Short mmCIF file of C-alpha atoms in Angstrom, two decimals:
data_model
loop_
_atom_site.label_atom_id
_atom_site.label_comp_id
_atom_site.label_asym_id
_atom_site.label_seq_id
_atom_site.Cartn_x
_atom_site.Cartn_y
_atom_site.Cartn_z
CA MET I 72 -8.01 -26.87 12.93
CA CYS I 73 -4.47 -26.08 11.77
CA HIS I 74 -1.69 -27.47 13.90
CA LEU I 75 1.43 -25.43 14.60
CA LYS I 76 3.56 -27.35 12.10
CA ASN I 77 1.06 -26.61 9.34
CA TRP I 78 1.06 -22.91 10.18
CA SER I 79 4.86 -22.73 9.94
CA ASP I 80 5.09 -24.81 6.77
CA ARG I 81 2.44 -22.84 4.92
CA ILE I 82 3.78 -19.45 5.95
CA VAL I 83 7.32 -20.40 4.88
CA GLN I 84 5.95 -21.68 1.56
CA ALA I 85 4.05 -18.42 1.04
CA LEU I 86 7.13 -16.33 1.82
CA VAL I 87 9.77 -18.33 -0.03
CA ASP I 88 9.26 -16.55 -3.36
CA LEU I 89 9.21 -13.11 -1.80
CA VAL I 90 12.22 -13.12 0.54
CA PRO I 91 15.78 -13.33 -0.84
CA VAL I 92 17.11 -16.49 0.78
CA LYS I 93 20.71 -15.55 -0.11
CA ALA I 94 20.68 -12.87 2.59
CA ALA I 95 20.97 -15.48 5.34
CA ASN I 96 23.87 -17.16 3.55
CA ILE I 97 25.71 -13.87 3.01
CA THR I 98 25.46 -12.71 6.63
CA GLY I 99 26.19 -16.24 7.84
CA VAL I 100 29.51 -16.39 6.01
CA ILE I 101 30.55 -12.98 7.35
CA ASP I 102 29.48 -13.84 10.89
CA SER I 103 31.28 -17.19 10.74
CA SER I 104 34.47 -15.54 9.50
CA VAL I 105 34.41 -12.94 12.26
CA ARG I 106 33.78 -15.55 14.97
CA THR I 107 36.67 -17.64 13.66
CA TYR I 108 38.99 -14.64 13.54
CA HIS I 109 38.16 -13.21 16.95
CA CYS I 110 37.54 -16.44 18.87
CA GLY I 111 40.04 -18.72 17.17
CA THR I 112 37.33 -21.28 16.47
CA ALA I 113 38.59 -24.52 14.96
CA GLY I 114 36.57 -26.86 12.81
CA PRO I 115 34.82 -26.77 9.44
CA SER I 116 34.78 -22.95 9.30
CA SER I 117 38.37 -22.41 10.48
CA GLU I 118 39.52 -21.44 7.00
CA LEU I 119 37.14 -18.44 7.00
CA THR I 120 39.48 -15.79 8.42
CA CYS I 121 39.12 -12.02 8.13
CA ASN I 122 41.80 -11.18 5.59
CA ALA I 123 41.96 -10.13 1.99
CA ASP I 124 42.84 -13.67 0.88
CA ASN I 125 39.58 -15.14 2.18
CA VAL I 126 37.64 -15.58 -1.06
CA HIS I 127 34.42 -16.67 0.66
CA LEU I 128 34.41 -13.63 2.92
CA GLN I 129 35.22 -11.20 0.12
CA GLN I 130 32.41 -12.57 -2.06
CA ALA I 131 29.96 -12.35 0.83
CA ILE I 132 31.00 -8.75 1.57
CA ILE I 133 30.59 -7.75 -2.07
CA GLN I 134 27.10 -9.27 -2.17
CA PHE I 135 26.23 -7.65 1.16
CA ASN I 136 27.39 -4.19 0.03
CA ASP I 137 25.41 -4.55 -3.20
CA GLN I 138 22.22 -4.84 -1.14
CA VAL I 139 22.68 -2.08 1.45
CA SER I 140 23.20 1.67 1.41
CA THR I 141 26.69 3.14 1.19
CA SER I 142 26.62 4.13 4.87
CA ASP I 143 26.01 0.48 5.86
CA ALA I 144 28.72 -1.00 3.61
CA ILE I 145 31.52 -3.00 5.29
CA THR I 146 35.07 -4.11 4.52
CA ALA I 147 37.14 -7.11 5.56
CA GLU I 148 39.47 -4.76 7.44
CA ALA I 149 36.56 -3.24 9.37
CA VAL I 150 35.07 -6.56 10.48
CA SER I 151 38.50 -7.84 11.47
CA SER I 152 39.02 -4.90 13.83
CA THR I 153 35.43 -4.55 15.08
CA PRO I 154 33.38 -7.72 15.67
CA VAL I 155 30.00 -7.87 13.92
CA THR I 156 27.17 -10.36 14.34
CA GLN I 157 24.89 -12.00 11.85
CA ARG I 158 21.94 -10.37 13.61
CA SER I 159 23.30 -6.85 13.13
CA LEU I 160 24.15 -7.51 9.49
CA SER I 161 20.76 -9.10 8.84
CA LYS I 162 19.03 -6.09 10.39
CA LYS I 163 20.82 -3.76 7.98
CA LEU I 164 19.86 -5.97 5.05
CA GLU I 165 16.25 -6.19 6.18
CA CYS I 166 15.97 -2.42 6.67
CA HIS I 167 17.40 -1.74 3.24
CA LEU I 168 15.17 -4.33 1.56
CA PHE I 169 12.12 -3.01 3.41
CA ASN I 170 12.84 0.60 2.41
CA SER I 171 13.43 -0.50 -1.20
CA LEU I 172 10.12 -2.36 -1.16
CA LEU I 173 8.36 0.71 0.25
CA GLY I 174 9.84 2.92 -2.43
CA ALA I 175 8.66 0.63 -5.22
CA SER I 176 5.13 0.12 -3.83
CA SER I 177 1.83 1.84 -4.43
CA MET I 178 0.34 4.09 -1.73
CA ALA I 179 -1.98 1.32 -0.55
CA ASP I 180 0.84 -1.22 -0.40
CA ARG I 181 3.03 1.22 1.54
CA ALA I 182 0.23 1.71 4.06
CA ARG I 183 -0.11 -2.09 4.36
CA LEU I 184 3.63 -2.64 4.78
CA LEU I 185 3.94 0.02 7.48
CA SER I 186 0.98 -1.44 9.35
CA VAL I 187 2.01 -5.11 9.22
CA SER I 188 5.57 -4.25 10.28
CA ALA I 189 4.43 -2.32 13.36
CA SER I 190 5.14 -3.56 16.86
CA HIS I 191 2.92 -6.53 17.86
CA ALA I 192 1.03 -6.54 14.53
CA ALA I 193 2.37 -10.01 13.65
CA SER I 194 1.73 -11.41 17.14
CA TRP I 195 -1.01 -13.70 15.79
CA LEU I 196 1.66 -15.72 13.99
CA SER I 197 3.30 -16.64 17.32
CA VAL I 198 0.16 -17.97 19.01
CA THR I 199 0.17 -21.69 19.73
CA PRO I 200 -3.04 -23.01 18.13
CA SER I 201 -5.62 -24.32 20.60
CA LEU I 202 -9.14 -25.28 19.68
CA ALA I 203 -10.16 -25.45 23.34
CA LEU I 204 -9.03 -21.85 23.94
CA GLY I 205 -10.44 -20.56 20.67
CA LEU I 206 -6.93 -19.84 19.42
CA HIS I 207 -7.04 -21.52 16.04
CA LEU I 208 -7.53 -20.96 12.33
CA GLU I 209 -9.23 -23.33 9.95
CA PRO I 210 -7.17 -24.18 6.84
CA ASN I 211 -9.20 -21.86 4.59
CA GLU I 212 -8.92 -19.05 7.16
CA LEU I 213 -5.15 -19.47 7.30
CA HIS I 214 -4.95 -19.41 3.50
CA ALA I 215 -6.99 -16.21 3.32
CA SER I 216 -5.02 -14.61 6.18
CA ILE I 217 -1.65 -15.25 4.56
CA ARG I 218 -2.74 -13.95 1.15
CA TRP I 219 -4.19 -10.80 2.71
CA TRP I 220 -1.20 -10.28 5.03
CA LEU I 221 1.29 -10.57 2.14
CA GLY I 222 -0.70 -8.24 -0.10
CA LEU I 223 -1.69 -10.94 -2.58
CA ASP I 224 -4.99 -10.68 -4.45
CA THR I 225 -7.95 -11.58 -2.22
CA SER I 226 -10.75 -10.43 -4.50
CA GLY I 227 -13.03 -13.31 -5.41
CA GLY I 228 -15.17 -11.50 -7.96
CA SER I 229 -15.94 -8.13 -9.53
CA LEU I 230 -18.56 -7.02 -7.00
CA CYS I 231 -19.08 -7.72 -3.33
CA PRO I 232 -21.70 -10.50 -3.16
CA VAL I 233 -22.86 -9.26 0.25
CA CYS I 234 -23.68 -5.64 -0.55
CA SER I 235 -23.62 -5.85 -4.41
CA GLN I 236 -22.51 -2.24 -4.55
CA LYS I 237 -18.76 -2.06 -4.26
CA ALA I 238 -16.00 -3.60 -6.36
CA LEU I 239 -13.74 -5.97 -4.46
CA ASP I 240 -10.16 -4.68 -4.37
CA PRO I 241 -7.08 -6.97 -4.40
CA LEU I 242 -5.85 -5.84 -0.96
CA GLY I 243 -9.17 -6.62 0.68
CA HIS I 244 -10.02 -3.12 1.92
CA HIS I 245 -13.69 -3.41 1.04
CA ALA I 246 -13.98 -6.91 2.45
CA THR I 247 -12.59 -5.75 5.81
CA THR I 248 -14.77 -2.64 6.02
CA CYS I 249 -18.06 -3.68 4.36
CA THR I 250 -20.88 -2.90 6.83
CA HIS I 251 -23.27 -5.40 5.27
CA GLY I 252 -23.49 -9.00 6.39
CA GLY I 253 -22.68 -8.41 10.06
CA ASP I 254 -18.91 -9.01 9.83
CA VAL I 255 -17.95 -5.59 11.24
CA VAL I 256 -20.26 -5.93 14.25
CA THR I 257 -19.20 -9.54 14.91
CA ARG I 258 -15.52 -8.58 14.77
CA HIS I 259 -16.08 -5.70 17.17
CA ASN I 260 -17.96 -7.87 19.67
CA LEU I 261 -15.35 -10.64 19.55
CA LEU I 262 -12.57 -8.15 20.31
CA ARG I 263 -14.67 -6.61 23.07
CA ASP I 264 -15.13 -10.01 24.70
CA VAL I 265 -11.40 -10.80 24.52
CA VAL I 266 -10.56 -7.45 26.14
CA ALA I 267 -13.16 -8.00 28.88
CA ASN I 268 -11.86 -11.51 29.61
CA LEU I 269 -8.26 -10.27 29.84
CA PHE I 270 -9.27 -7.67 32.43
CA ARG I 271 -11.25 -10.27 34.35
CA GLN I 272 -8.16 -12.48 34.41
CA ALA I 273 -6.35 -9.54 36.03
CA HIS I 274 -9.11 -9.51 38.69
CA MET I 275 -10.56 -6.22 37.47
CA GLY I 276 -14.29 -5.52 37.61
CA VAL I 277 -15.79 -4.94 34.16
CA THR I 278 -19.18 -4.07 32.69
CA LEU I 279 -20.03 -4.44 29.00
CA GLU I 280 -21.73 -1.79 26.85
CA ALA I 281 -22.07 0.81 29.62
CA GLY I 282 -23.32 4.40 29.42
CA TYR I 283 -26.78 4.11 27.88
CA GLY I 284 -29.16 6.76 29.28
CA LEU I 285 -27.01 7.72 32.28
CA THR I 286 -26.56 11.43 31.56
CA HIS I 287 -28.96 14.33 32.10
CA ASP I 288 -29.99 14.34 28.44
CA ASN I 289 -30.70 10.59 28.55
CA SER I 290 -28.27 10.02 25.69
CA ARG I 291 -28.43 6.55 24.18
CA SER I 292 -24.74 6.39 23.35
CA ARG I 293 -22.52 3.80 25.02
CA PRO I 294 -19.01 5.24 25.32
CA ALA I 295 -17.79 2.09 27.09
CA ASP I 296 -17.63 -1.17 25.21
CA VAL I 297 -15.85 -2.34 28.34
CA LEU I 298 -16.12 -0.29 31.53
CA VAL I 299 -13.27 -1.03 33.95
CA THR I 300 -14.69 0.00 37.32
CA ARG I 301 -11.35 1.04 38.87
CA TRP I 302 -8.50 2.12 36.64
CA GLU I 303 -6.21 5.14 36.68
CA LYS I 304 -6.35 7.00 40.04
CA GLY I 305 -9.29 4.80 40.98
CA PHE I 306 -11.62 6.26 38.35
CA PRO I 307 -13.59 4.04 35.92
CA ALA I 308 -12.18 3.73 32.40
CA ALA I 309 -14.49 3.58 29.39
CA LEU I 310 -12.69 1.37 26.86
CA ASP I 311 -14.09 1.93 23.38
CA ILE I 312 -12.88 -0.50 20.72
CA THR I 313 -12.68 0.58 17.11
CA VAL I 314 -11.17 -1.11 14.05
CA THR I 315 -10.00 1.10 11.19
CA SER I 316 -8.36 0.42 7.84
CA PRO I 317 -5.12 2.20 6.89
CA LEU I 318 -6.27 1.79 3.26
CA ASN I 319 -9.26 4.07 3.78
CA PRO I 320 -9.05 6.83 1.12
CA SER I 321 -9.65 9.51 3.78
CA ILE I 322 -6.44 8.60 5.66
CA LEU I 323 -4.34 6.93 2.93
CA ASP I 324 -2.10 9.97 2.35
CA GLU I 325 -1.02 9.84 5.99
CA SER I 326 -0.97 6.07 6.52
CA CYS I 327 1.25 5.43 3.48
CA SER I 328 3.99 7.57 5.04
CA THR I 329 3.41 7.29 8.80
CA ALA I 330 2.89 3.99 10.59
CA GLY I 331 -0.17 4.04 12.83
CA ALA I 332 -1.71 7.18 11.31
CA ALA I 333 -5.09 5.49 10.88
CA ALA I 334 -5.15 4.32 14.51
CA VAL I 335 -4.21 7.80 15.77
CA ALA I 336 -7.01 9.37 13.70
CA ALA I 337 -9.49 6.81 15.05
CA GLU I 338 -8.43 7.62 18.62
CA SER I 339 -9.07 11.31 18.01
CA CYS I 340 -12.54 10.62 16.61
CA LYS I 341 -13.44 8.54 19.68
CA HIS I 342 -12.34 11.35 22.01
CA VAL I 343 -14.49 13.87 20.12
CA ALA I 344 -17.51 11.56 20.34
CA ASN I 345 -17.07 10.27 23.91
CA ASP I 346 -15.18 12.80 26.01
CA PRO I 347 -18.18 15.01 26.90
CA LYS I 348 -20.32 12.11 28.16
CA CYS I 349 -17.40 10.43 29.95
CA PHE I 350 -16.57 13.71 31.67
CA GLU I 351 -20.13 14.05 32.93
CA LEU I 352 -20.08 10.47 34.25
CA GLY I 353 -16.65 10.80 35.85
CA TRP I 354 -15.13 8.23 33.51
CA THR I 355 -11.85 8.33 31.62
CA CYS I 356 -12.31 7.85 27.88
CA VAL I 357 -9.77 5.30 26.58
CA PRO I 358 -10.04 4.52 22.86
CA LEU I 359 -8.67 1.11 21.89
CA ALA I 360 -8.07 1.72 18.20
CA VAL I 361 -6.53 -0.93 15.98
CA GLU I 362 -5.80 -1.04 12.28
CA THR I 363 -7.11 -4.04 10.38
CA TYR I 364 -3.55 -5.39 10.11
CA GLY I 365 -3.14 -5.43 13.90
CA ASN I 366 -1.32 -2.16 14.59
CA TRP I 367 -2.80 -0.81 17.85
CA GLY I 368 -2.96 2.89 18.69
CA VAL I 369 -0.83 4.61 21.29
CA GLU I 370 -3.52 4.69 23.98
CA ALA I 371 -4.31 1.02 23.46
CA GLN I 372 -0.62 0.11 23.82
CA GLU I 373 -0.36 2.13 27.04
CA THR I 374 -3.47 0.40 28.40
CA PHE I 375 -2.19 -3.05 27.46
CA ALA I 376 1.20 -2.31 29.04
CA ARG I 377 -0.51 -1.61 32.36
CA LEU I 378 -2.79 -4.61 31.93
CA ALA I 379 0.27 -6.81 31.25
CA SER I 380 1.78 -5.71 34.57
CA LEU I 381 -1.41 -6.68 36.40
CA LEU I 382 -1.60 -10.05 34.65
CA ALA I 383 2.07 -10.74 35.32
CA THR I 384 1.57 -10.09 39.04
CA SER I 385 -1.67 -12.02 39.40
CA HIS I 386 -0.49 -15.06 37.42
CA SER I 387 3.20 -15.06 38.41
CA VAL I 388 4.49 -14.76 34.85
CA SER I 389 6.86 -12.31 33.21
CA LYS I 390 5.47 -9.07 31.84
CA SER I 391 6.81 -9.98 28.39
CA LYS I 392 4.82 -13.23 28.42
CA ALA I 393 1.68 -11.42 29.55
CA THR I 394 2.19 -8.81 26.82
CA ALA I 395 2.62 -11.51 24.16
CA ASP I 396 -0.54 -13.22 25.38
CA ILE I 397 -2.58 -9.99 25.20
CA TYR I 398 -1.57 -9.10 21.65
CA GLY I 399 -1.58 -12.72 20.49
CA ARG I 400 -5.18 -13.30 21.57
CA LEU I 401 -6.43 -9.97 20.27
CA ASN I 402 -4.67 -10.09 16.91
CA LEU I 403 -5.53 -13.72 16.23
CA THR I 404 -9.18 -12.85 16.88
CA LEU I 405 -8.86 -9.83 14.58
CA THR I 406 -7.09 -11.73 11.78
CA ARG I 407 -9.56 -14.62 11.91
CA SER I 408 -12.46 -12.16 11.61
CA VAL I 409 -10.80 -10.50 8.64
CA ALA I 410 -10.22 -13.88 6.97
CA ARG I 411 -13.88 -14.83 7.43
CA ALA I 412 -15.02 -11.53 5.92
CA ILE I 413 -12.76 -12.12 2.90
CA LEU I 414 -13.96 -15.70 2.48
CA ALA I 415 -17.59 -14.59 2.71
CA ARG I 416 -16.98 -12.37 -0.31
CA GLY I 417 -15.76 -15.00 -2.71
CA LEU I 418 -12.13 -15.96 -2.09
CA ARG I 419 -11.77 -19.71 -2.55
CA PRO I 420 -8.73 -21.59 -1.21
CA LYS I 421 -6.73 -23.42 -3.86
#
C-alpha cells in the first residue's frame, strides 16, 4: 500500500520536469509587490513596491508577459492601481500554457489533455489512501497510473500479450479497452458496486443487474446495472454504467476538440439501447458514462449532484465533501482498474 506522503512525493517527482517551476516565482514576486504596495506590509518584502524603479517587479512582469497572450499582459502601473493576486496571475499562466500544450499536441494527446483536465477527473489524486476502505494503490499501480495520466509511454511490448492481436500504443488506449482477459468486465463491476454502495449509504433501495426477462418479449437485456427503486418523481431509475475511451478512433475527431465528447456519445448510445425497455417498465434510463481518464458525462454529474445532497443530509456533512467522496471513490476505482490492465499487458515499474 502507498501512503499519502509517497503519493505526493512520486507525483511531484513525475511532474517536476514537465511544469515550469519559474511560474510560481514570477507570480509570487508580483503578488508580493502588490500586497506591499496596497497594504503597506513591512518586512523582508517591503522593498518590492509597485513602481518603475522596482527591478524585481519589472523582471517578473517581463517574464510573465512573455508567457501569456497580449490580452493578459500586465504593467507595473496597472497592478499599482488595481490589486491582483497570485492566484489570478497563476490562472492566466496556466491557461496559456495549457492552450500552448494543446496546440503542440497530437490529436490523441489533445483528447487526453481535455479529458484529464475536466471537472472531477483528477479527484482520485485527492483521496486519502486507506487499505481498510479499499482506497489504495499498490506502488506498481501508482507508477502505471502516473505514467498513463501524464501521457508517458505505457506500452510494454509490440503486441498485447492478452489478445495477441493488437499493437500496444504508448497512450494505453488498447490496454484500457481490450476485451480479452476480463479487465473490462471487472472494471465495470467494480464501478457498479461503488455506485450501489453510495446509494445505499444515502438510504436508497437498490437492485443490481435488473431488467432481465421483464418485458412482453422476454428480452434478456439488463438496462439497469443499478436500479434505484425511488428516484426522480418517485419512479425507479435504471443506472447503466459505461466506460469509454476518448482515444477511440470513432470519436477522436470530436474528443480532441471538445471535452467530454466521448462521454456524451456513450450516453446517447445507452439511450438508444435502453429507452424502449425502460419506458415499458416505467423506469427512467440514466446512463452513467465515464471516459477512461475520469471525465463523467452530463447525466452522471447531474445524478451525482443529487446523490451528494442526499448523502450530505443523511450523514450531516457538507455537499462539497459528499461530492468529493463520490468522485474520489469512483475515480480511484477506475484509475486502479486501468493501471492493472496496463500492468497485465507488460508495463514493468522501474
